[in-house]
mmCIF file of C-alpha atoms in Angstrom:
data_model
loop_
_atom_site.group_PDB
_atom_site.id
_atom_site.type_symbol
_atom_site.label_atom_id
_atom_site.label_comp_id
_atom_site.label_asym_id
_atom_site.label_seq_id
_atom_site.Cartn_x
_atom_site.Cartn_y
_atom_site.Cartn_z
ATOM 1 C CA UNK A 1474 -13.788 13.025 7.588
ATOM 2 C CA UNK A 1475 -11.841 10.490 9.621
ATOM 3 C CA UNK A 1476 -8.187 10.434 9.112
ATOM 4 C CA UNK A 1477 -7.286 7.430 11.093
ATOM 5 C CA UNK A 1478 -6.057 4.075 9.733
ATOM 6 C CA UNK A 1479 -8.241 0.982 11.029
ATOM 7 C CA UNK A 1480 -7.572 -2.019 13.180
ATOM 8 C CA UNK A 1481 -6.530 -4.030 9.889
ATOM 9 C CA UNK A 1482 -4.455 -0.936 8.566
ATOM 10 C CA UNK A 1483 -2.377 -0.735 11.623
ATOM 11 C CA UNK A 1484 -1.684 -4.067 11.902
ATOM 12 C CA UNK A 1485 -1.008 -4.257 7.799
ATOM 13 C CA UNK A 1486 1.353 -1.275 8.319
ATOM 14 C CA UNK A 1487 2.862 -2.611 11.625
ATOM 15 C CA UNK A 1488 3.389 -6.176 9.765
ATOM 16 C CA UNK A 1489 5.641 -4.444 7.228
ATOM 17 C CA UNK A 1490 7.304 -2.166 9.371
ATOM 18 C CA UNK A 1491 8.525 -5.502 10.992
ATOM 19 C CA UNK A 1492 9.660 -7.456 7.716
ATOM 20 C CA UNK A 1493 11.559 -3.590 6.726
ATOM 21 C CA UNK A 1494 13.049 -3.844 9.976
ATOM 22 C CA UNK A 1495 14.479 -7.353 10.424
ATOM 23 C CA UNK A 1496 15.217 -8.248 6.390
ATOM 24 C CA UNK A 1497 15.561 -5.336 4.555
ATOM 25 C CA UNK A 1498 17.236 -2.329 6.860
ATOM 26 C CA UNK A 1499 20.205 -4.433 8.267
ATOM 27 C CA UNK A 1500 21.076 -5.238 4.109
ATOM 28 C CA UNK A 1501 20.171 -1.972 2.462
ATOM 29 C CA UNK A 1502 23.749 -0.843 2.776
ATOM 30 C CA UNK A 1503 25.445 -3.577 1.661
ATOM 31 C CA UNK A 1504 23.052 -4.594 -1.367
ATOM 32 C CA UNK A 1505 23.667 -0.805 -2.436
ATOM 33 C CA UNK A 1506 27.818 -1.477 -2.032
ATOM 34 C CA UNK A 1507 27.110 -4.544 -3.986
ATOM 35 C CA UNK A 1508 23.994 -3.468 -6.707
ATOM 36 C CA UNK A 1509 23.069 -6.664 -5.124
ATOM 37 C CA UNK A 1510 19.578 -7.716 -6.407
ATOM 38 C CA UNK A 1511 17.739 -9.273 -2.924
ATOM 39 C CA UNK A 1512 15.933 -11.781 -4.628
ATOM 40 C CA UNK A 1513 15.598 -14.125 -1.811
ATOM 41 C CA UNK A 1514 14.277 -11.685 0.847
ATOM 42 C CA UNK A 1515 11.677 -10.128 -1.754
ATOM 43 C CA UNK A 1516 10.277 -13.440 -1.937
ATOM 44 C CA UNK A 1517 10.385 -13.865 1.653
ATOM 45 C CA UNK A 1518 7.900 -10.131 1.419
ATOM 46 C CA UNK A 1519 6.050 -11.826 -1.226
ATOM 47 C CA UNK A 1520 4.820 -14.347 1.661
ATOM 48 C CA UNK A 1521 3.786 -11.952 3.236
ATOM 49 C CA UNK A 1522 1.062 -10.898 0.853
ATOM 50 C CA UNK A 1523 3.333 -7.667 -0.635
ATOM 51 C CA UNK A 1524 4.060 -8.926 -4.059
ATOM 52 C CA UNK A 1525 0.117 -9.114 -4.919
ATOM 53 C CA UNK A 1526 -1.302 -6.281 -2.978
ATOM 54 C CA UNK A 1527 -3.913 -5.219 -5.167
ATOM 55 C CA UNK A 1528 -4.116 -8.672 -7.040
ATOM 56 C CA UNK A 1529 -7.626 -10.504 -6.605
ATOM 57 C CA UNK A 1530 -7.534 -13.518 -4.650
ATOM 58 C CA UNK A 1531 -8.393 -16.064 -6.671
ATOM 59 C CA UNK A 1532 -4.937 -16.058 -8.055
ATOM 60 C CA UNK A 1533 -3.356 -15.612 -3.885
ATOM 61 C CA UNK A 1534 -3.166 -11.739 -4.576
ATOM 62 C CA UNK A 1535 -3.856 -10.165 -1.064
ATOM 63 C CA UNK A 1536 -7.278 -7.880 -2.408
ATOM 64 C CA UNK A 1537 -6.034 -4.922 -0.297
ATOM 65 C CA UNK A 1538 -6.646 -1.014 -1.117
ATOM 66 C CA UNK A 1539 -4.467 1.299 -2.798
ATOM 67 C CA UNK A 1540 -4.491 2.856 0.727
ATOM 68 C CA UNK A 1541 -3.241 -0.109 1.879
ATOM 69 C CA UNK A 1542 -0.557 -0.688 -0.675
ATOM 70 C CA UNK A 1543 0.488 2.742 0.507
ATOM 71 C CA UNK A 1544 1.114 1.971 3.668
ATOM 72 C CA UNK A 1545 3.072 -1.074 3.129
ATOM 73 C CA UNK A 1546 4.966 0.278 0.657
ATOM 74 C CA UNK A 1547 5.949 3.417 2.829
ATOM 75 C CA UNK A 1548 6.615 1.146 5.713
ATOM 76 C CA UNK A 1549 9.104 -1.450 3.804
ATOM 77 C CA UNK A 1550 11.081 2.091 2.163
ATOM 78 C CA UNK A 1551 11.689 3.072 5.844
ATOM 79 C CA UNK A 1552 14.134 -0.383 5.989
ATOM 80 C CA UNK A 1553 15.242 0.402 2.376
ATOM 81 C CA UNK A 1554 13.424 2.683 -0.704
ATOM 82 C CA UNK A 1555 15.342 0.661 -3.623
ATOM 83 C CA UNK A 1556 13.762 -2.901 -2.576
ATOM 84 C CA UNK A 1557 10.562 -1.769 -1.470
ATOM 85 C CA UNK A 1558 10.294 0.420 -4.681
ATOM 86 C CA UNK A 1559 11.201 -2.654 -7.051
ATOM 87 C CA UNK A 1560 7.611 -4.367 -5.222
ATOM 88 C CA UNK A 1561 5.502 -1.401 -6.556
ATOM 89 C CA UNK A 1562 6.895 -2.194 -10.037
ATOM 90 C CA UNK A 1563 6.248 -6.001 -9.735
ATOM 91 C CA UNK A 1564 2.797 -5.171 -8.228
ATOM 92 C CA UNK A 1565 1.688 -2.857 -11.082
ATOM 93 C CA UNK A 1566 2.518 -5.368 -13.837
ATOM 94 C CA UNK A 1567 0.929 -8.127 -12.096
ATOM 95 C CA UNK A 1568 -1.906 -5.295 -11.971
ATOM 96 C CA UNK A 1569 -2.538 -5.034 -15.105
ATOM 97 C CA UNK A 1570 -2.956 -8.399 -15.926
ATOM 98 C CA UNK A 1571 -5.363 -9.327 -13.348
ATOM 99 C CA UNK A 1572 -7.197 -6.367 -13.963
ATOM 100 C CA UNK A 1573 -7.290 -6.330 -17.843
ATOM 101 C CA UNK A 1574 -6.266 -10.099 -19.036
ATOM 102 C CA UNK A 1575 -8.383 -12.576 -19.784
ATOM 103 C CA UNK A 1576 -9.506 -15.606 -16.646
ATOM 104 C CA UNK A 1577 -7.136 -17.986 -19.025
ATOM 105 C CA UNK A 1578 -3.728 -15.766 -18.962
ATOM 106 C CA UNK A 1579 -4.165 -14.324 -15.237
ATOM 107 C CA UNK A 1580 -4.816 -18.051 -14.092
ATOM 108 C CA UNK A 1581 -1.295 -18.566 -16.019
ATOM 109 C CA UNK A 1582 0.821 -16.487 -14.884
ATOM 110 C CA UNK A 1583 -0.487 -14.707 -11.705
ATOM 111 C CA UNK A 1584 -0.209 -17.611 -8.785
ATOM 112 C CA UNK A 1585 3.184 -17.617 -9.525
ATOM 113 C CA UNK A 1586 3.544 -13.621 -9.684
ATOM 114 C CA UNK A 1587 2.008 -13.531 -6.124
ATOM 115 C CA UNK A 1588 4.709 -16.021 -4.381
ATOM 116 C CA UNK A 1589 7.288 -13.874 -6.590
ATOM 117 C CA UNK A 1590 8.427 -17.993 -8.047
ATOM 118 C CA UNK A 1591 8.134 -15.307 -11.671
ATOM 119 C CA UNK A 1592 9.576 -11.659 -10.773
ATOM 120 C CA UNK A 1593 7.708 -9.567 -13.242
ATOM 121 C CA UNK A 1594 9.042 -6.327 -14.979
ATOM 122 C CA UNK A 1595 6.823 -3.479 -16.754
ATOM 123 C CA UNK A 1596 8.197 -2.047 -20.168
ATOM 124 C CA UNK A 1597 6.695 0.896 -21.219
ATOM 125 C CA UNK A 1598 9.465 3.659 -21.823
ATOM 126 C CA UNK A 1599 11.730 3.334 -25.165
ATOM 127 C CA UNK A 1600 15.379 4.990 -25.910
ATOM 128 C CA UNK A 1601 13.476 7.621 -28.206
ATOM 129 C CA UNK A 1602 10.002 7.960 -26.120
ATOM 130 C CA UNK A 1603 9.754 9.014 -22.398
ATOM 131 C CA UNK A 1604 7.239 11.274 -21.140
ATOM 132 C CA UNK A 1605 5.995 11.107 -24.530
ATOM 133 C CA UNK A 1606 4.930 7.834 -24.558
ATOM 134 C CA UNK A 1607 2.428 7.280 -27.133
ATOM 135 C CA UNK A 1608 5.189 8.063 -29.652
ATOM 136 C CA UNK A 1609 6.823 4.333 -29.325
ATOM 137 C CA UNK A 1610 7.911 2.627 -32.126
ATOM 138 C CA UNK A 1611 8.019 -1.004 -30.624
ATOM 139 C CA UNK A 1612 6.041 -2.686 -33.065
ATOM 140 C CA UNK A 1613 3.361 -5.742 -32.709
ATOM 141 C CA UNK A 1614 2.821 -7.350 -36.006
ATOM 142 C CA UNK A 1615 0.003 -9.724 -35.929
ATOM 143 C CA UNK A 1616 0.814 -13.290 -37.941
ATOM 144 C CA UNK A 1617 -1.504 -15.816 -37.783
ATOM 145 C CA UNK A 1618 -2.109 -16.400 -34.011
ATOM 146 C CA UNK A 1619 1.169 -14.885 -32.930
ATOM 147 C CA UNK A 1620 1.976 -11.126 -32.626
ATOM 148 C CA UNK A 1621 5.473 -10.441 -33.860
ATOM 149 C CA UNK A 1622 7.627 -7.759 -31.823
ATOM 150 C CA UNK A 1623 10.136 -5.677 -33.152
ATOM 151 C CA UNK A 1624 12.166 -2.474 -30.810
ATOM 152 C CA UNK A 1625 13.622 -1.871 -27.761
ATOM 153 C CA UNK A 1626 12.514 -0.712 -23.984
ATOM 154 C CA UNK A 1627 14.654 1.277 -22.028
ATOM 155 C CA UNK A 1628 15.186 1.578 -18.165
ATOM 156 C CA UNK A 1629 13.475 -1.464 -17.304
ATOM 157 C CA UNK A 1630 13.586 -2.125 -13.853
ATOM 158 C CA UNK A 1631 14.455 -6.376 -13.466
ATOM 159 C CA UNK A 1632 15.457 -6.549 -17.465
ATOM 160 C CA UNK A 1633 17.331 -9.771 -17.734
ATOM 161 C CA UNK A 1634 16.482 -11.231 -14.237
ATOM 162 C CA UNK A 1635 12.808 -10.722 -14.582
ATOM 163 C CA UNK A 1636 10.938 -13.781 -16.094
ATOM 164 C CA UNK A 1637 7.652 -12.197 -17.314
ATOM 165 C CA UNK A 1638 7.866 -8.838 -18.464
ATOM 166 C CA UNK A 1639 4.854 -6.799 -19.439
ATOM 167 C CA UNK A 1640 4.926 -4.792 -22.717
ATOM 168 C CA UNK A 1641 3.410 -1.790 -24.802
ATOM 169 C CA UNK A 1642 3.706 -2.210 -28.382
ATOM 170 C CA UNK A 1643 2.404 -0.536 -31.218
ATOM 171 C CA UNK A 1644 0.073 -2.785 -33.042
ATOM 172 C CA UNK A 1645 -1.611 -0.243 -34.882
ATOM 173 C CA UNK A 1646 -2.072 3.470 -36.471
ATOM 174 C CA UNK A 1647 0.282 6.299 -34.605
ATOM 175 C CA UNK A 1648 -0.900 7.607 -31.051
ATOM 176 C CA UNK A 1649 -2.102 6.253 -28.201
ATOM 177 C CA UNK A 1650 -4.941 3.933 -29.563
ATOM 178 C CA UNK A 1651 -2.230 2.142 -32.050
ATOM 179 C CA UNK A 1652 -0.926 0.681 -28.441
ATOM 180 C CA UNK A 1653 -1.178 -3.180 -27.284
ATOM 181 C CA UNK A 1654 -0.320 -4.570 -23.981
ATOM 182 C CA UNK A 1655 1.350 -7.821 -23.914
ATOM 183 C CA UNK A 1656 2.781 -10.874 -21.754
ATOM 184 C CA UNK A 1657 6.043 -11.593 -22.526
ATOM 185 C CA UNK A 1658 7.943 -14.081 -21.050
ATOM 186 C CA UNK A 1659 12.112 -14.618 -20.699
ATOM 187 C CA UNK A 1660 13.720 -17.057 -22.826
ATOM 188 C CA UNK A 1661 11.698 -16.650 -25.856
ATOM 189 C CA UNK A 1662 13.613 -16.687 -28.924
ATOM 190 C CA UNK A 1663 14.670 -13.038 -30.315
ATOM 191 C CA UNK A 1664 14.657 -11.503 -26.729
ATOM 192 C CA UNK A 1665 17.440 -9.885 -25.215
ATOM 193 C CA UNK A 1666 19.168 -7.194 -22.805
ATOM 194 C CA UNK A 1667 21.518 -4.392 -22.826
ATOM 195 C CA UNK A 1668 24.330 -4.431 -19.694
ATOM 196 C CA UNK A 1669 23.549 -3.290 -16.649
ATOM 197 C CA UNK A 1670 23.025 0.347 -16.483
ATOM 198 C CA UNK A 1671 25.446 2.463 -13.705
ATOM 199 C CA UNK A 1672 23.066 4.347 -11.693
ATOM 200 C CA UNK A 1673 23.399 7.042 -9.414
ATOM 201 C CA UNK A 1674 21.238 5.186 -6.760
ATOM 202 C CA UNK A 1675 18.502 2.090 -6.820
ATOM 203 C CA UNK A 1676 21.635 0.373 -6.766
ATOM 204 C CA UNK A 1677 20.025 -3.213 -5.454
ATOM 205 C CA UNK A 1678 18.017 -3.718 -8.308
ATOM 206 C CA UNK A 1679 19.097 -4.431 -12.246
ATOM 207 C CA UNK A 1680 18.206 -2.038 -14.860
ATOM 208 C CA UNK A 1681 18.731 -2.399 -18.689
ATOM 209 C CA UNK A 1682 17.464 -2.167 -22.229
ATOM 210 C CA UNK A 1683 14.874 -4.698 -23.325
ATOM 211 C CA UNK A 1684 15.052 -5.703 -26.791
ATOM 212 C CA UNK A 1685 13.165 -7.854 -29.615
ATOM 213 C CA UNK A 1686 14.168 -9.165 -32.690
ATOM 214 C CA UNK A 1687 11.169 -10.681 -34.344
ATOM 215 C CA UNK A 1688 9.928 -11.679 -30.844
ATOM 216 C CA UNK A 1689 6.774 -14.384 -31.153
ATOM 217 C CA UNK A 1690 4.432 -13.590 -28.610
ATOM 218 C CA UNK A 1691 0.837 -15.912 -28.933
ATOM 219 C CA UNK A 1692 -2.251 -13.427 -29.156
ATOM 220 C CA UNK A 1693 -3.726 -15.196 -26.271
ATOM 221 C CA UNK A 1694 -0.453 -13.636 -24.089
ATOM 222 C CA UNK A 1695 -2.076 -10.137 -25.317
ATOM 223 C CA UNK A 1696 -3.878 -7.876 -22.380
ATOM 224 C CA UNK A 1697 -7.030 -7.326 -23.225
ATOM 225 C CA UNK A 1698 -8.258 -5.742 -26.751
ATOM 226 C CA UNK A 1699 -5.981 -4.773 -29.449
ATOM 227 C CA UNK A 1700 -5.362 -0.997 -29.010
ATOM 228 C CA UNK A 1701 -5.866 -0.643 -25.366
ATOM 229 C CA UNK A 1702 -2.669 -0.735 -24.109
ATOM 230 C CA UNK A 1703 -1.992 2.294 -23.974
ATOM 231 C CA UNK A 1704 -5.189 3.318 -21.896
ATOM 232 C CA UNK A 1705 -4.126 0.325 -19.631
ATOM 233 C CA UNK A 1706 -0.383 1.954 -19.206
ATOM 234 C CA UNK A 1707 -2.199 5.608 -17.766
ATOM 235 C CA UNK A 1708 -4.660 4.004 -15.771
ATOM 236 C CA UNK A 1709 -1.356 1.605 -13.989
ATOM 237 C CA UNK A 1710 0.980 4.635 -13.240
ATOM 238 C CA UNK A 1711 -2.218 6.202 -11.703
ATOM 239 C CA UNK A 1712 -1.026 3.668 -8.759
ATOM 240 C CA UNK A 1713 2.055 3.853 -9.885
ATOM 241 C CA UNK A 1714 2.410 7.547 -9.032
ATOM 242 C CA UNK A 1715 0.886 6.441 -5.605
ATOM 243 C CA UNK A 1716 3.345 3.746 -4.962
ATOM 244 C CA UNK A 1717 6.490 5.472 -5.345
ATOM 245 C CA UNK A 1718 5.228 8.361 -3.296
ATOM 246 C CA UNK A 1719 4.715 6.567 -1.164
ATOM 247 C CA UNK A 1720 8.563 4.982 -0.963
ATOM 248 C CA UNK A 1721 9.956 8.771 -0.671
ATOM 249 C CA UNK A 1722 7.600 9.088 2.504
ATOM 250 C CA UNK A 1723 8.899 5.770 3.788
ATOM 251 C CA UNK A 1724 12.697 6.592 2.830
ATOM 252 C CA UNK A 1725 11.575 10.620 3.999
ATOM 253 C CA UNK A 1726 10.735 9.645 7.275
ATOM 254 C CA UNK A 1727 14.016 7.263 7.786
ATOM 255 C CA UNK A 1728 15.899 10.282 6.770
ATOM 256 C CA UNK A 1729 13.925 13.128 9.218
ATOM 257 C CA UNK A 1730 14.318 10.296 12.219
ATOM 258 C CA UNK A 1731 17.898 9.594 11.270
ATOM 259 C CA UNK A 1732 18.394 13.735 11.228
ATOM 260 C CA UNK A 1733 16.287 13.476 14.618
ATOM 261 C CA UNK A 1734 18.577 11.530 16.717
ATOM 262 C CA UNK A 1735 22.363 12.939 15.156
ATOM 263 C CA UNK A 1736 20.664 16.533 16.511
ATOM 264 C CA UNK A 1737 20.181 14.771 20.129
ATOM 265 C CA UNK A 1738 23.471 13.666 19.995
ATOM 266 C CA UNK A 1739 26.148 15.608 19.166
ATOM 267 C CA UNK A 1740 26.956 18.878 20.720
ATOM 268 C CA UNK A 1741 27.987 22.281 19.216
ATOM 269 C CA UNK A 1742 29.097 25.523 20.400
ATOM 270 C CA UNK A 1743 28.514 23.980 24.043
ATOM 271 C CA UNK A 1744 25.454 22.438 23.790
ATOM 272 C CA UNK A 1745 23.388 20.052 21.672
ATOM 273 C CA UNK A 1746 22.496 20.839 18.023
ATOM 274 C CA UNK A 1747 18.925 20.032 19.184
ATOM 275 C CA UNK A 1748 18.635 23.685 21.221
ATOM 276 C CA UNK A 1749 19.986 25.775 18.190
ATOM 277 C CA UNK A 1750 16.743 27.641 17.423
ATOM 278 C CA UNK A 1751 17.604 27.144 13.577
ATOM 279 C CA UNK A 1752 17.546 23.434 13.284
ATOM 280 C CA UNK A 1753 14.876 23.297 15.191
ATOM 281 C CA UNK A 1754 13.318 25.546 12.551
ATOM 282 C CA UNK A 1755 14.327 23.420 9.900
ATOM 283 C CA UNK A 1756 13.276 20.006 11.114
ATOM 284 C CA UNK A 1757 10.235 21.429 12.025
ATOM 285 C CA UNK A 1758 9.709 22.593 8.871
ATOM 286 C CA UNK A 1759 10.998 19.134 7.321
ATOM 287 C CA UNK A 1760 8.732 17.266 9.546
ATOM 288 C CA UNK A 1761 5.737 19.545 8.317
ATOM 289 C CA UNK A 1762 6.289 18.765 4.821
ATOM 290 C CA UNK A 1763 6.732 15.548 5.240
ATOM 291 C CA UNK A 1764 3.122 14.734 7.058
ATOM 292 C CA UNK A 1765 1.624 17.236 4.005
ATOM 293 C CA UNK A 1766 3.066 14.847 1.795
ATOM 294 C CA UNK A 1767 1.399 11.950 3.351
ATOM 295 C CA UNK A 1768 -1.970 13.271 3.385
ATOM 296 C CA UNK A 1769 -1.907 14.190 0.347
ATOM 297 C CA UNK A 1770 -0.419 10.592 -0.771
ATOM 298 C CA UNK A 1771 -3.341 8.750 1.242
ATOM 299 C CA UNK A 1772 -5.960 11.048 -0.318
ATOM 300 C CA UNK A 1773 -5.480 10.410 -3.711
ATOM 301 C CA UNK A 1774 -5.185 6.568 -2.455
ATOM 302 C CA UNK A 1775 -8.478 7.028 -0.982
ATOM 303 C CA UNK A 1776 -9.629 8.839 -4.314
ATOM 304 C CA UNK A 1777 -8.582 5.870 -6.421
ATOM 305 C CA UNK A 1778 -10.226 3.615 -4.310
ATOM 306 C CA UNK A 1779 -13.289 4.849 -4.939
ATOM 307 C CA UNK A 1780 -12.967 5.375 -8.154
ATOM 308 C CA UNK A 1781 -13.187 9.013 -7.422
ATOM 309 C CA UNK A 1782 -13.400 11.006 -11.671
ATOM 310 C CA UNK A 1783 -10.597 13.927 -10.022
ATOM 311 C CA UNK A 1784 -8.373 10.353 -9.058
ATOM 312 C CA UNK A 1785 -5.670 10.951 -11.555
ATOM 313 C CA UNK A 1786 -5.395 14.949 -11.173
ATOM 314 C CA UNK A 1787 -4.939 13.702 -7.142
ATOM 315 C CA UNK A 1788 -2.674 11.130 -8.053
ATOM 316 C CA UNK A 1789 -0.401 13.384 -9.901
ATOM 317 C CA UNK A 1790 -0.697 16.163 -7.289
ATOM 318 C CA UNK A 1791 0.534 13.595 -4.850
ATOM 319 C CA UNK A 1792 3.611 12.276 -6.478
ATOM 320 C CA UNK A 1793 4.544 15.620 -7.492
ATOM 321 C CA UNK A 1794 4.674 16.892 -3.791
ATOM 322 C CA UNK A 1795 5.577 13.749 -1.716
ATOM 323 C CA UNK A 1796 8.690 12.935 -3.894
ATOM 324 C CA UNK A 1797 9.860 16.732 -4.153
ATOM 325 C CA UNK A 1798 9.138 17.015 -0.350
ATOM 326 C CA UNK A 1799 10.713 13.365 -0.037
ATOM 327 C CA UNK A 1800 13.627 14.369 -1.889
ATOM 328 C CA UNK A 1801 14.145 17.459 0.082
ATOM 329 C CA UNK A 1802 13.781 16.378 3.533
ATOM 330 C CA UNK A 1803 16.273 13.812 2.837
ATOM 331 C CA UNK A 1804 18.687 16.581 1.573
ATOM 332 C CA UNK A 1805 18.258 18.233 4.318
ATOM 333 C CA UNK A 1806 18.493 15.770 6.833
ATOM 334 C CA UNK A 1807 22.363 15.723 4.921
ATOM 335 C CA UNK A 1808 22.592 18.829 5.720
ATOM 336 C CA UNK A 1809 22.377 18.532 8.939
ATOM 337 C CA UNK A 1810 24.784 15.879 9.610
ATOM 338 C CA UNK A 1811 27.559 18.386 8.017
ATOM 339 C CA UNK A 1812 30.195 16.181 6.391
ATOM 340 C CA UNK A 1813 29.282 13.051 8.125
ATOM 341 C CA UNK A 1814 26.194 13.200 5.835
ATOM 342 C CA UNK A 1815 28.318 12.907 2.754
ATOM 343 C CA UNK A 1816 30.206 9.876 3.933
ATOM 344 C CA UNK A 1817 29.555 6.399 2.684
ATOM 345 C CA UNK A 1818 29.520 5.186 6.341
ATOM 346 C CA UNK A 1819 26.353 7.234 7.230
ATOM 347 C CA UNK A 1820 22.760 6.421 5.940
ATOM 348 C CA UNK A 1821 22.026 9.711 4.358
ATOM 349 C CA UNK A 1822 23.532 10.182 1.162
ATOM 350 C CA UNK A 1823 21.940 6.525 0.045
ATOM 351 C CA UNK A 1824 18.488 7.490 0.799
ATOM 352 C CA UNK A 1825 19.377 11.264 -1.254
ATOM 353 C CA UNK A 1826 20.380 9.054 -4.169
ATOM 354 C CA UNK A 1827 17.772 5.973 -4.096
ATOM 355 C CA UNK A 1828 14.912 9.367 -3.669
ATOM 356 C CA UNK A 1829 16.392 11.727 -6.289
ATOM 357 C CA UNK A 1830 14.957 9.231 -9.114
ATOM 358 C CA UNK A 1831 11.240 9.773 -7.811
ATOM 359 C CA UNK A 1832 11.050 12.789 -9.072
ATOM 360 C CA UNK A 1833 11.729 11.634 -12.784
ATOM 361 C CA UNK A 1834 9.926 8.087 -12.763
ATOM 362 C CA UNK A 1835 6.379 7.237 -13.266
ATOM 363 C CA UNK A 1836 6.101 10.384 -15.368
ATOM 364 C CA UNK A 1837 8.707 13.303 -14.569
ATOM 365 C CA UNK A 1838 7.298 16.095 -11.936
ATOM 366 C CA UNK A 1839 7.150 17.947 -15.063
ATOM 367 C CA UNK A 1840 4.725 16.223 -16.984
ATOM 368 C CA UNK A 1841 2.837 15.423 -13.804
ATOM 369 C CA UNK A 1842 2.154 19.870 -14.364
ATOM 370 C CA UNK A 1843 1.014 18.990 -17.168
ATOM 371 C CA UNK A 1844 -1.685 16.181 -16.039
ATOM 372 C CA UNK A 1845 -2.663 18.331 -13.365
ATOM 373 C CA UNK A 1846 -3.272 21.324 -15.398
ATOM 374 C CA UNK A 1847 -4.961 19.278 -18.136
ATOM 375 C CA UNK A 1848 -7.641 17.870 -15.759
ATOM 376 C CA UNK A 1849 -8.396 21.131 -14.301
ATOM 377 C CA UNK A 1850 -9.072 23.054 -17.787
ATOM 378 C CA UNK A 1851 -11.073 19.564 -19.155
ATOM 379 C CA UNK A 1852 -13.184 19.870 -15.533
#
């Protein structure tokens, strides 16, 4: 079992590590300040392959790995988690449609989706259904060639900036196999969006309620068959899970290297904070938790990859460690910058907000017990 990255990994992971370095960490402060929504420098990543990681390229997606994506997307999170996390959401709903569409719809809509010209949005969670998603009540009534939407998405990363917007819809019976995936785009007649939410942190990127009021969508803009959508919805957060992992390594590992250089620096009781035998306990023990994380994230990668049947009982595993782990090392690197941590000047206490949401996207750490235990009583 080798557990080094390849020539074209490093460089991948070096290539992003740059573009988090020069466009996206000098920013992150100020777009947070500002719930400024970087749509310029995105697009600038987005030439650089990151908005179609996993996109074929027939429609200029960059055919990389989910271990790739990983890596990317844990390198750009080190400049700033709230950016690089918005990709992973454009990425999966471009996804899905390359994967599931038909040749006429991907051809449509994805060369635009991979030079981020359309800034896609994925709409899967309503106001009365969260982790239990196959409860939705958006509705897809089929008339004539057009499917006719009726409800409202909630927390939608992009709503009312976003120009293509991916939705789950019930088309059919009650549970999960009443679900339809569909292409919807901005400006149609009958859509709409709720203000701005106030969020505790992902401050540099919109989120709102998506609504429709007899929305027309053409059947041809539906993903695949009728009733799949929901099937398509699991099998995206599988990545999903993976890709915002990854971010709390990325904005982890900013935090532990941040913690790193204050306990060089500044001097306590005589000497500096770096010989107290207790913080070097505890970022030793942060650091260790940290690379657990990561192997487990690049695992389950690996395990998706290759299509691997225990994939989704990995994937869960994953997220459910890296973005407790992620979480707490950043906490902790707080900790250990006393008060300055809690201060608006200082790094910290943005990356302990932008993390803390990790843990209850993609499918809360709760239910991802419950997919975990699930697959290991079905095995």
């Amino acid at each position: 079992m080798d557990f080094s990255l390849s020539d074209d990994q490093r460089a991948i992971q070096e290539m992003a590590s740059d573009f988090a370095r020069a466009e996206l960490a000098p920013h992150s402060a100020k777009w947070d300040e500002e719930s400024h929504f970087p749509v310029d420098v995105l697009r600038q990543a987005a030439g650089l392959g990151f908005a179609g990681v996993y996109v074929q390229e027939d429609v200029g997606g960059s055919g990389l790995t989910r271990l790739d994506a990983s890596l990317i997307f844990e390198a750009l999170s080190y400049g700033d988690v709230s950016s690089a996390a918005y990709l992973t959401i454009h990425n999966m709903a471009s996804w899905m449609i390359d994967r599931f569409a038909s040749d006429d719809l991907r051809q449509k809509y994805l060369p635009r989706l991979t030079t981020m010209e359309l800034i896609a949005s994925y709409c899967l969670t309503e106001p009365g259904s969260g982790s239990d998603a196959a409860s939705m009540r958006t509705s897809a009534k089929l008339d004539g060639d057009h499917y006719v939407l009726n409800g409202s998405k909630a927390f939608i990363s992009g709503a009312g900036v976003s120009d293509v917007y991916v939705v789950m819809a019930r088309s059919g019976a009650d549970g999960p196999k009443g679900i339809s995936a569909f292409v919807v785009e901005k400006g149609w007649e009958g859509l709409s969006f709720g203000a701005n939410e106030r969020k505790m942190g992902w401050k540099s990127q919109p989120t709102a309620q998506v609504n429709f009021d007899n929305v027309r969508v053409p059947a041809a803009n539906r993903i695949g068959q009728e009733g799949e959508g929901f099937r398509f919805a699991m099998m995206g957060l599988d990545g999903g899970r993976l890709n915002i992992a990854s971010c709390s390594l990325g904005g982890a590992a900013f935090a532990l290297d941040t913690a790193k250089a204050y306990l060089e620096t500044r001097h306590q009781f005589g000497k500096p904070l770096k010989d107290l035998q207790a913080l070097q306990f505890k970022i030793a023990d942060m650091a260790t938790e940290l690379e657990a994380a990561r192997l487990m994230v690049r695992n389950a990668a690996s395990a998706l990859d290759n299509r691997d049947p225990g994939a989704t009982k990995l994937c869960a595993m994953a997220k459910r460690f890296a973005t407790d782990a992620g979480f707490e090392v950043a906490n902790q690197a707080l900790q250990l910058h006393g008060g300055y941590g809690y201060l608006a000047d200082y790094p910290l206490e943005r990356i302990v907000r932008d993390l803390r949401v990790h843990q209850i996207l993609e499918g809360t750490n709760e239910i991802m017990r419950v997919i975990i235990s699930r697959e290991m009583f079905r095995q």
